[in-house]
Coordinates of C-alpha atoms in Angstrom, one line a residue:
M1 CA 44.6 -15.0 19.3
I2 CA 42.0 -16.3 21.8
R3 CA 39.2 -14.5 19.8
K4 CA 40.2 -16.2 16.5
I5 CA 40.2 -19.7 18.1
L6 CA 36.8 -19.0 19.7
L7 CA 35.2 -17.9 16.4
I8 CA 36.5 -20.7 14.4
S9 CA 34.9 -23.2 16.8
L10 CA 31.4 -21.7 16.1
G11 CA 28.9 -22.4 13.4
F12 CA 29.9 -19.3 11.3
S13 CA 33.4 -17.9 11.2
V14 CA 34.4 -14.4 10.2
F15 CA 37.9 -15.4 9.5
A16 CA 37.0 -18.5 7.4
S17 CA 34.4 -16.4 5.5
A18 CA 37.1 -13.8 4.9
Q19 CA 38.4 -16.0 2.2
K20 CA 35.3 -15.1 0.2
I21 CA 34.0 -12.0 1.8
E22 CA 36.4 -9.0 1.8
N23 CA 36.7 -6.9 5.0
A24 CA 34.8 -9.6 6.8
E25 CA 35.9 -8.4 10.2
N26 CA 33.2 -5.8 10.0
L27 CA 30.7 -8.6 10.4
A28 CA 32.2 -9.9 13.7
P29 CA 29.4 -8.5 16.0
F30 CA 26.8 -10.1 13.7
Y31 CA 28.5 -13.5 13.6
D32 CA 29.1 -13.4 17.4
K33 CA 25.3 -13.0 18.1
L34 CA 24.3 -15.4 15.4
N35 CA 26.6 -18.2 16.6
K36 CA 25.7 -17.8 20.2
N37 CA 22.1 -17.9 19.2
E38 CA 21.0 -16.8 22.7
S39 CA 18.5 -14.2 21.3
V40 CA 16.8 -13.4 18.1
T41 CA 19.1 -12.2 15.2
N42 CA 17.6 -9.6 12.8
I43 CA 18.9 -9.5 9.3
L44 CA 17.9 -6.8 6.8
F45 CA 18.5 -7.5 3.1
I46 CA 17.7 -4.5 0.8
G47 CA 17.9 -4.4 -3.0
D48 CA 16.3 -3.9 -6.4
S49 CA 14.1 -6.1 -8.6
H50 CA 16.5 -9.0 -8.2
I51 CA 15.5 -9.0 -4.5
Q52 CA 11.8 -8.0 -4.9
S53 CA 11.3 -11.1 -7.0
G54 CA 11.8 -13.1 -3.8
H55 CA 13.9 -16.0 -5.1
I56 CA 17.2 -14.9 -3.5
S57 CA 15.7 -13.9 -0.2
E58 CA 13.6 -17.0 0.1
Y59 CA 16.6 -19.2 -0.4
L60 CA 18.7 -17.3 2.2
R61 CA 15.8 -17.1 4.7
K62 CA 15.3 -20.8 4.6
K63 CA 19.0 -21.5 5.0
F64 CA 19.4 -19.2 8.0
Q65 CA 16.2 -20.4 9.7
N66 CA 16.8 -24.1 9.1
K67 CA 20.2 -23.7 10.7
Y68 CA 19.5 -21.2 13.5
G69 CA 15.7 -21.3 14.0
N70 CA 12.7 -19.4 12.7
A71 CA 11.8 -16.3 14.7
G72 CA 9.4 -14.9 12.1
R73 CA 8.8 -14.4 8.4
G74 CA 9.9 -10.8 8.7
T75 CA 8.9 -7.9 6.5
V76 CA 6.2 -8.2 3.8
F77 CA 4.6 -5.9 1.4
P78 CA 1.3 -7.1 -0.2
Y79 CA 2.6 -6.8 -3.8
P80 CA -0.5 -8.2 -5.4
L81 CA -2.4 -5.2 -4.2
A82 CA 0.1 -3.0 -5.9
N83 CA -0.1 -5.0 -9.2
S84 CA 3.5 -5.9 -8.7
N85 CA 5.6 -9.1 -8.5
G86 CA 7.1 -10.5 -5.3
A87 CA 7.5 -13.5 -3.1
I88 CA 5.0 -16.3 -3.8
D89 CA 4.9 -17.8 -0.3
F90 CA 1.9 -15.7 0.6
T91 CA -1.3 -14.4 -1.0
A92 CA -2.9 -10.9 -0.5
Y93 CA -6.4 -9.7 -1.2
S94 CA -8.5 -6.6 -0.5
N95 CA -12.0 -5.5 -1.0
Q96 CA -10.8 -2.1 -2.3
A97 CA -8.4 -0.9 -4.8
W98 CA -5.3 0.9 -3.5
Q99 CA -3.2 3.7 -5.0
T100 CA 0.4 2.5 -4.7
F101 CA 3.8 3.9 -5.5
R102 CA 7.3 2.7 -5.0
L103 CA 10.2 4.9 -4.0
V104 CA 11.8 5.1 -7.5
Y105 CA 8.9 7.2 -8.8
E106 CA 8.5 11.0 -8.5
Q107 CA 5.1 11.7 -7.0
D108 CA 3.5 14.2 -4.6
V109 CA 0.4 12.2 -3.6
Y110 CA 2.1 10.8 -0.5
P111 CA 4.8 12.8 1.2
Q112 CA 6.5 9.8 2.8
M113 CA 7.3 6.1 2.0
G114 CA 8.0 3.8 4.8
A115 CA 9.8 0.5 5.6
L116 CA 9.1 -1.6 2.5
G117 CA 9.9 1.2 -0.1
F118 CA 6.2 1.3 -1.1
V119 CA 3.2 3.2 0.0
M120 CA -0.4 2.1 -0.5
G121 CA -3.4 4.3 0.2
N122 CA -7.2 4.5 -0.2
S123 CA -10.3 5.8 1.6
G124 CA -13.3 3.9 2.8
N125 CA -14.0 0.7 4.7
S126 CA -11.1 -1.6 3.7
F127 CA -10.1 -5.2 4.4
I128 CA -6.7 -6.7 3.7
E129 CA -6.2 -10.4 3.9
I130 CA -2.7 -12.0 3.9
N131 CA -2.2 -15.8 4.1
F132 CA 1.1 -17.7 4.3
S133 CA 1.4 -21.1 2.6
D134 CA 4.0 -22.6 4.9
P135 CA 2.9 -23.6 8.4
K136 CA 6.5 -22.8 9.6
D137 CA 5.7 -19.1 8.9
S138 CA 2.9 -19.0 11.4
F139 CA 3.1 -15.8 13.6
D140 CA 1.6 -14.4 16.7
E141 CA 2.6 -10.8 16.3
V142 CA 2.2 -8.4 13.4
K143 CA 3.9 -5.0 13.1
I144 CA 2.0 -2.6 10.9
F145 CA 4.0 0.1 9.3
N146 CA 1.4 2.9 9.1
D147 CA 1.5 6.5 8.1
N148 CA 1.1 9.1 10.8
A149 CA -2.3 10.1 9.2
L150 CA -3.7 6.9 10.8
T151 CA -2.4 7.7 14.3
G152 CA -5.3 7.3 16.8
E153 CA -7.6 5.6 14.3
N154 CA -9.2 2.2 15.1
F155 CA -8.7 -1.1 13.4
T156 CA -10.1 -4.6 13.8
I157 CA -8.5 -8.0 13.3
F158 CA -10.6 -11.0 12.2
K159 CA -10.3 -14.6 11.1
T160 CA -12.5 -16.1 8.4
S161 CA -14.0 -19.4 7.4
Q162 CA -13.8 -18.4 3.7
S163 CA -11.1 -16.4 2.0
L164 CA -11.8 -12.9 0.8
K165 CA -10.7 -14.0 -2.7
N166 CA -14.0 -15.7 -3.1
F167 CA -15.9 -12.4 -2.6
I168 CA -14.0 -10.0 -4.9
K169 CA -13.8 -9.6 -8.6
P170 CA -11.8 -7.0 -10.6
K171 CA -13.7 -5.0 -13.2
K172 CA -11.6 -3.4 -15.9
T173 CA -12.8 -0.6 -18.1
I174 CA -11.0 1.3 -20.9
L175 CA -11.5 5.0 -20.6
N176 CA -10.2 8.3 -22.2
Y177 CA -8.4 10.5 -19.7
Q178 CA -7.3 14.1 -20.1
V179 CA -3.9 14.6 -18.5
Q180 CA -4.0 17.2 -15.8
N181 CA -1.4 19.8 -14.8
G182 CA 1.1 18.2 -12.4
D183 CA 0.2 14.6 -13.4
T184 CA 3.2 12.3 -13.5
F185 CA 3.3 9.0 -15.4
P186 CA 3.2 6.9 -12.2
E187 CA 0.5 9.1 -10.7
I188 CA -1.8 8.5 -13.6
A189 CA -1.3 4.7 -13.3
A190 CA -1.9 4.8 -9.6
K191 CA -5.1 6.9 -10.1
F192 CA -6.6 4.1 -12.1
N193 CA -5.0 1.2 -10.2
V194 CA -3.1 -0.2 -13.2
V195 CA 0.6 -0.8 -13.8
T196 CA 2.6 1.7 -15.9
T197 CA 3.4 -1.0 -18.5
R198 CA -0.4 -1.3 -19.2
L199 CA -0.5 2.5 -20.0
V200 CA 2.4 1.9 -22.4
Q201 CA 0.6 -1.0 -24.0
L202 CA -2.5 1.2 -24.6
N203 CA -0.7 4.4 -25.7
G204 CA 2.9 3.6 -26.7
N205 CA 6.1 4.9 -25.0
N206 CA 5.2 8.5 -25.5
V207 CA 2.7 8.3 -22.7
R208 CA 5.6 8.4 -20.3
N209 CA 5.9 12.1 -21.1
A210 CA 2.2 13.0 -21.6
K211 CA 1.5 16.7 -21.5
A212 CA -1.4 18.5 -19.7
G213 CA -4.5 18.5 -21.9
Q214 CA -3.5 15.4 -23.8
I215 CA -6.1 12.7 -24.1
I216 CA -4.8 9.2 -23.4
K217 CA -6.3 5.8 -22.9
V218 CA -6.4 4.3 -19.4
E219 CA -7.6 1.0 -18.0
N220 CA -9.6 1.7 -14.8
V221 CA -9.6 -1.2 -12.4
E222 CA -12.2 -1.4 -9.6
I223 CA -13.0 -4.2 -7.2
L224 CA -16.5 -5.6 -7.1
Y225 CA -17.0 -6.7 -3.5
N226 CA -19.6 -9.1 -2.1
K227 CA -20.3 -8.1 1.5
Q228 CA -21.4 -11.6 2.3
F229 CA -17.7 -12.1 3.1
E230 CA -18.3 -10.3 6.4
E231 CA -20.7 -13.1 7.5
N232 CA -17.8 -15.5 7.7
L233 CA -15.7 -13.3 10.0
T234 CA -14.9 -14.0 13.6
L235 CA -13.5 -11.2 15.8
I236 CA -10.0 -11.6 17.0
G237 CA -9.4 -8.2 18.5
K238 CA -9.3 -4.5 18.1
G239 CA -6.5 -1.9 18.2
Q240 CA -5.6 1.7 17.6
F241 CA -2.9 2.9 15.3
T242 CA 0.1 4.5 16.9
E243 CA 2.7 6.8 15.4
N244 CA 4.9 5.3 12.6
S245 CA 4.1 1.7 13.4
T246 CA 1.6 -0.4 15.4
S247 CA 1.9 -3.9 16.9
F248 CA -0.9 -6.4 17.4
K249 CA -0.4 -9.7 19.2
F250 CA -2.5 -12.9 18.7
K251 CA -3.4 -15.3 21.5
N252 CA -2.5 -18.3 19.3
P253 CA -0.2 -18.7 16.3
T254 CA -1.8 -18.3 12.9
Q255 CA -1.0 -18.2 9.2
E256 CA -3.8 -15.7 8.4
F257 CA -4.0 -12.0 8.9
I258 CA -7.1 -10.0 8.2
I259 CA -7.3 -6.3 9.1
N260 CA -10.2 -3.9 8.7
M261 CA -9.8 -0.1 8.8
N262 CA -11.6 3.1 7.8
G263 CA -9.4 6.1 8.6
K264 CA -11.0 9.5 8.6
K265 CA -7.9 10.9 6.6
G266 CA -7.7 7.7 4.5
N267 CA -5.8 4.4 5.0
I268 CA -2.1 4.8 4.3
L269 CA 0.2 1.8 4.9
H270 CA 3.9 1.0 4.2
G271 CA 4.0 -2.8 4.8
F272 CA 4.0 -5.3 7.6
Q273 CA 6.4 -7.5 9.6
F274 CA 5.3 -10.9 10.9
L275 CA 7.0 -12.3 14.0
K276 CA 7.0 -15.2 16.5
S277 CA 6.9 -13.1 19.7
T278 CA 7.8 -16.0 22.0
A279 CA 11.0 -16.9 20.1
K280 CA 14.0 -16.8 22.4
N281 CA 16.5 -17.2 19.5
G282 CA 16.6 -17.9 15.8
V283 CA 16.6 -15.5 12.8
V284 CA 14.2 -13.0 11.4
F285 CA 15.1 -12.4 7.8
N286 CA 13.7 -9.1 6.6
T287 CA 13.7 -8.2 2.9
V288 CA 13.1 -4.9 1.2
G289 CA 13.2 -5.2 -2.6
V290 CA 12.1 -2.4 -4.9
N291 CA 11.9 -2.7 -8.7
G292 CA 14.2 -0.2 -10.3
A293 CA 15.8 1.0 -7.1
T294 CA 19.3 2.5 -6.7
Y295 CA 21.4 3.5 -3.7
A296 CA 20.1 7.1 -4.1
D297 CA 16.5 5.9 -3.9
F298 CA 17.0 4.4 -0.4
L299 CA 18.1 7.9 0.7
K300 CA 14.8 9.6 -0.3
Y301 CA 12.5 9.0 2.7
S302 CA 13.4 9.5 6.3
L303 CA 10.4 7.5 7.4
Q304 CA 11.7 4.4 5.7
T305 CA 15.0 4.5 7.5
K306 CA 13.2 5.3 10.8
Q307 CA 10.8 2.3 10.5
L308 CA 13.5 -0.1 9.4
K309 CA 15.9 0.9 12.2
S310 CA 13.1 0.2 14.7
L311 CA 13.5 -3.5 13.8
N312 CA 16.8 -3.6 15.8
I313 CA 18.7 -4.9 12.8
D314 CA 22.0 -6.8 13.5
V315 CA 23.3 -6.7 10.0
L316 CA 22.4 -4.8 6.8
I317 CA 23.0 -6.6 3.4
I318 CA 22.8 -4.3 0.4
A319 CA 22.5 -5.8 -3.1
L320 CA 22.1 -2.8 -5.4
G321 CA 23.9 -1.5 -8.5
T322 CA 22.1 -3.1 -11.4
N323 CA 20.0 0.0 -12.2
E324 CA 23.0 2.3 -11.9
S325 CA 24.8 0.1 -14.4
L326 CA 22.0 0.8 -16.9
S327 CA 22.4 4.6 -16.4
N328 CA 25.0 7.2 -17.1
I329 CA 25.9 7.8 -13.4
T330 CA 29.4 8.9 -12.7
K331 CA 31.8 7.2 -10.4
Q332 CA 31.8 10.1 -7.9
E333 CA 28.0 10.4 -7.8
F334 CA 27.7 6.6 -7.3
K335 CA 30.2 6.5 -4.5
D336 CA 28.7 9.5 -2.8
N337 CA 25.3 7.9 -2.7
A338 CA 26.6 4.6 -1.4
K339 CA 28.6 6.4 1.3
K340 CA 25.6 8.4 2.4
L341 CA 23.5 5.2 2.7
I342 CA 26.2 3.6 4.8
N343 CA 26.5 6.7 7.0
T344 CA 22.8 6.8 7.5
W345 CA 22.8 3.4 8.9
R346 CA 25.9 4.0 11.0
A347 CA 24.7 7.3 12.5
E348 CA 24.2 5.7 15.9
N349 CA 26.9 3.0 15.6
P350 CA 30.0 3.7 13.5
N351 CA 30.8 0.0 13.5
F352 CA 27.4 -1.3 12.5
P353 CA 27.9 -4.4 10.3
I354 CA 27.2 -3.9 6.6
L355 CA 27.8 -6.3 3.7
L356 CA 27.8 -4.8 0.2
I357 CA 27.1 -7.3 -2.7
S358 CA 28.0 -6.3 -6.2
P359 CA 25.5 -6.8 -9.1
T360 CA 26.0 -9.6 -11.6
D361 CA 26.5 -9.3 -15.3
N362 CA 23.7 -8.0 -17.6
K363 CA 23.4 -8.1 -21.4
I364 CA 22.5 -4.4 -21.9
K365 CA 25.5 -2.7 -20.3
S366 CA 27.8 -5.5 -19.4
A367 CA 31.0 -3.4 -19.1
K368 CA 29.2 -0.9 -16.9
A369 CA 28.0 -3.6 -14.5
K370 CA 31.6 -4.7 -14.1
E371 CA 32.7 -1.1 -13.5
I372 CA 29.9 -0.6 -10.9
S373 CA 31.1 -3.7 -9.1
S374 CA 34.6 -2.3 -8.8
W375 CA 33.2 1.0 -7.5
I376 CA 31.3 -0.9 -4.8
K377 CA 34.5 -2.7 -3.8
E378 CA 36.2 0.7 -3.4
V379 CA 33.3 2.0 -1.3
A380 CA 33.5 -1.0 0.9
A381 CA 37.3 -0.6 1.5
E382 CA 37.0 3.1 2.1
N383 CA 34.1 2.8 4.5
K384 CA 35.2 -0.4 6.3
T385 CA 32.2 -2.4 5.2
S386 CA 32.3 -6.0 4.1
F387 CA 32.1 -6.8 0.4
L388 CA 31.1 -9.8 -1.7
D389 CA 32.1 -9.7 -5.4
L390 CA 29.1 -11.6 -6.8
H391 CA 29.9 -10.3 -10.3
T392 CA 33.2 -12.1 -10.4
K393 CA 31.9 -15.2 -8.6
M394 CA 29.1 -15.7 -11.1
G395 CA 31.5 -15.6 -14.0
G396 CA 32.0 -11.9 -14.8
I397 CA 31.3 -10.5 -18.3
G398 CA 29.5 -13.1 -20.4
Y399 CA 27.7 -14.7 -17.4
F400 CA 24.3 -13.4 -18.5
Q401 CA 24.6 -14.9 -22.0
K402 CA 25.6 -18.2 -20.6
A403 CA 22.7 -18.1 -18.1
L404 CA 20.3 -17.4 -21.1
Q405 CA 21.6 -20.5 -22.8
R406 CA 21.0 -22.5 -19.7
K407 CA 17.5 -21.1 -19.4
E408 CA 18.3 -19.4 -16.2
A409 CA 17.9 -15.8 -17.3
N410 CA 15.2 -13.6 -18.8
A411 CA 15.2 -12.5 -22.4
D412 CA 15.0 -8.8 -21.2
G413 CA 18.8 -8.9 -20.7
V414 CA 18.7 -7.9 -17.0
H415 CA 16.7 -10.3 -14.9
F416 CA 17.0 -14.0 -14.1
L417 CA 14.7 -16.9 -13.7
K418 CA 14.3 -18.8 -10.5
P419 CA 17.1 -21.3 -11.2
G420 CA 19.5 -18.4 -11.9
Y421 CA 18.6 -16.5 -8.8
E422 CA 18.9 -19.6 -6.7
K423 CA 22.4 -20.2 -8.0
Q424 CA 23.3 -16.6 -6.9
A425 CA 21.7 -17.2 -3.5
E426 CA 23.8 -20.3 -3.1
I427 CA 27.0 -18.4 -3.8
I428 CA 26.0 -15.8 -1.2
W429 CA 25.1 -18.5 1.4
N430 CA 28.4 -20.4 0.8
A431 CA 30.3 -17.1 1.1
L432 CA 28.7 -16.6 4.5
E433 CA 28.9 -20.2 5.8
E434 CA 32.0 -21.6 7.3
T435 CA 33.7 -24.9 6.3
P436 CA 33.6 -26.7 9.7
A437 CA 37.0 -26.8 11.5
K438 CA 38.5 -30.3 11.5

């Protein structure tokens, strides 16, 4: 009884939230730490394309950090270098093209994918520049998720008087390519630094199953680089990559990150995390969104789990299920995958706080989306995790069509526009936030 009274008096309440979040008692350790706010709280939010787009996570990150303090921007993948969509609160540039894959694709170019569910690699002298638009997201520490192939290699950190974007220009050339034995569709796209949809535009859908010996059209993208950029650089510091991940601290807060590397075995990276190392409390809101991802995809790579666990996560929020709803997955297979992911995160702590969020409605397989949501509810109850039924709270079957009419959804029948995603984020936030005790 004493514990209930104490929690109700705090900024967030497990018991008040239980009216909206089922099995909310699982989140008690997270709420305890968050409400005391005596140290940094680390949140990890993983999901599919709904999360990679950045709108939901941006809304939630701002809500948490406005209320509890900003301890760092958290995890970031430079999506523009992968020709992919993502959060728009930062820019990313490089003087070199990168081969990139996300964890949904079958490929054998890189044996591992790390924290952000992507891998990016190249060879040669490479600069990466990342700039954050909001001064509140300044940082003084960067955690680099690197492949072990870079262990022991040197890197250099700079600042610049002129952005790298002014010294690079993409050059696109249409070529004929003979498919090689073992080539997969995503590997061909990565080889020429284009997105898979561009290959489809050039060749039609049959290119997805191109056979060895077949001639297809590809668009080769290379970066034309003006080395005068290097005349604008000022040295900040040097470092050496360590196993799995590497930290670099700045003397003063900055919104700009420029790294230069030239690994003997190539440059292979899995993303970054940006932190305020002097923060005594507040929230770091880490996001890992991967287009096309399922529960099973987040089980593929041990390095990803290892790198994410190194972030000392206090709560894991999982928003997956849309891509399973578009498939023919069986109930047993789905529940097995979800349980395995839960157990992976609870290997060291059987009571680790986890919140499962169901997918919303879609126009392609509306009934299956509802069914998937019911399966997630069962998984949550059977594995003692918390559960938020976002499918029902957004209106259930028919929600997507109404969102289309309100111009809040995409004509593809699956994805939403920023206003639609922000409404979903608001529901999630309101489910987490307590109505203050009178």
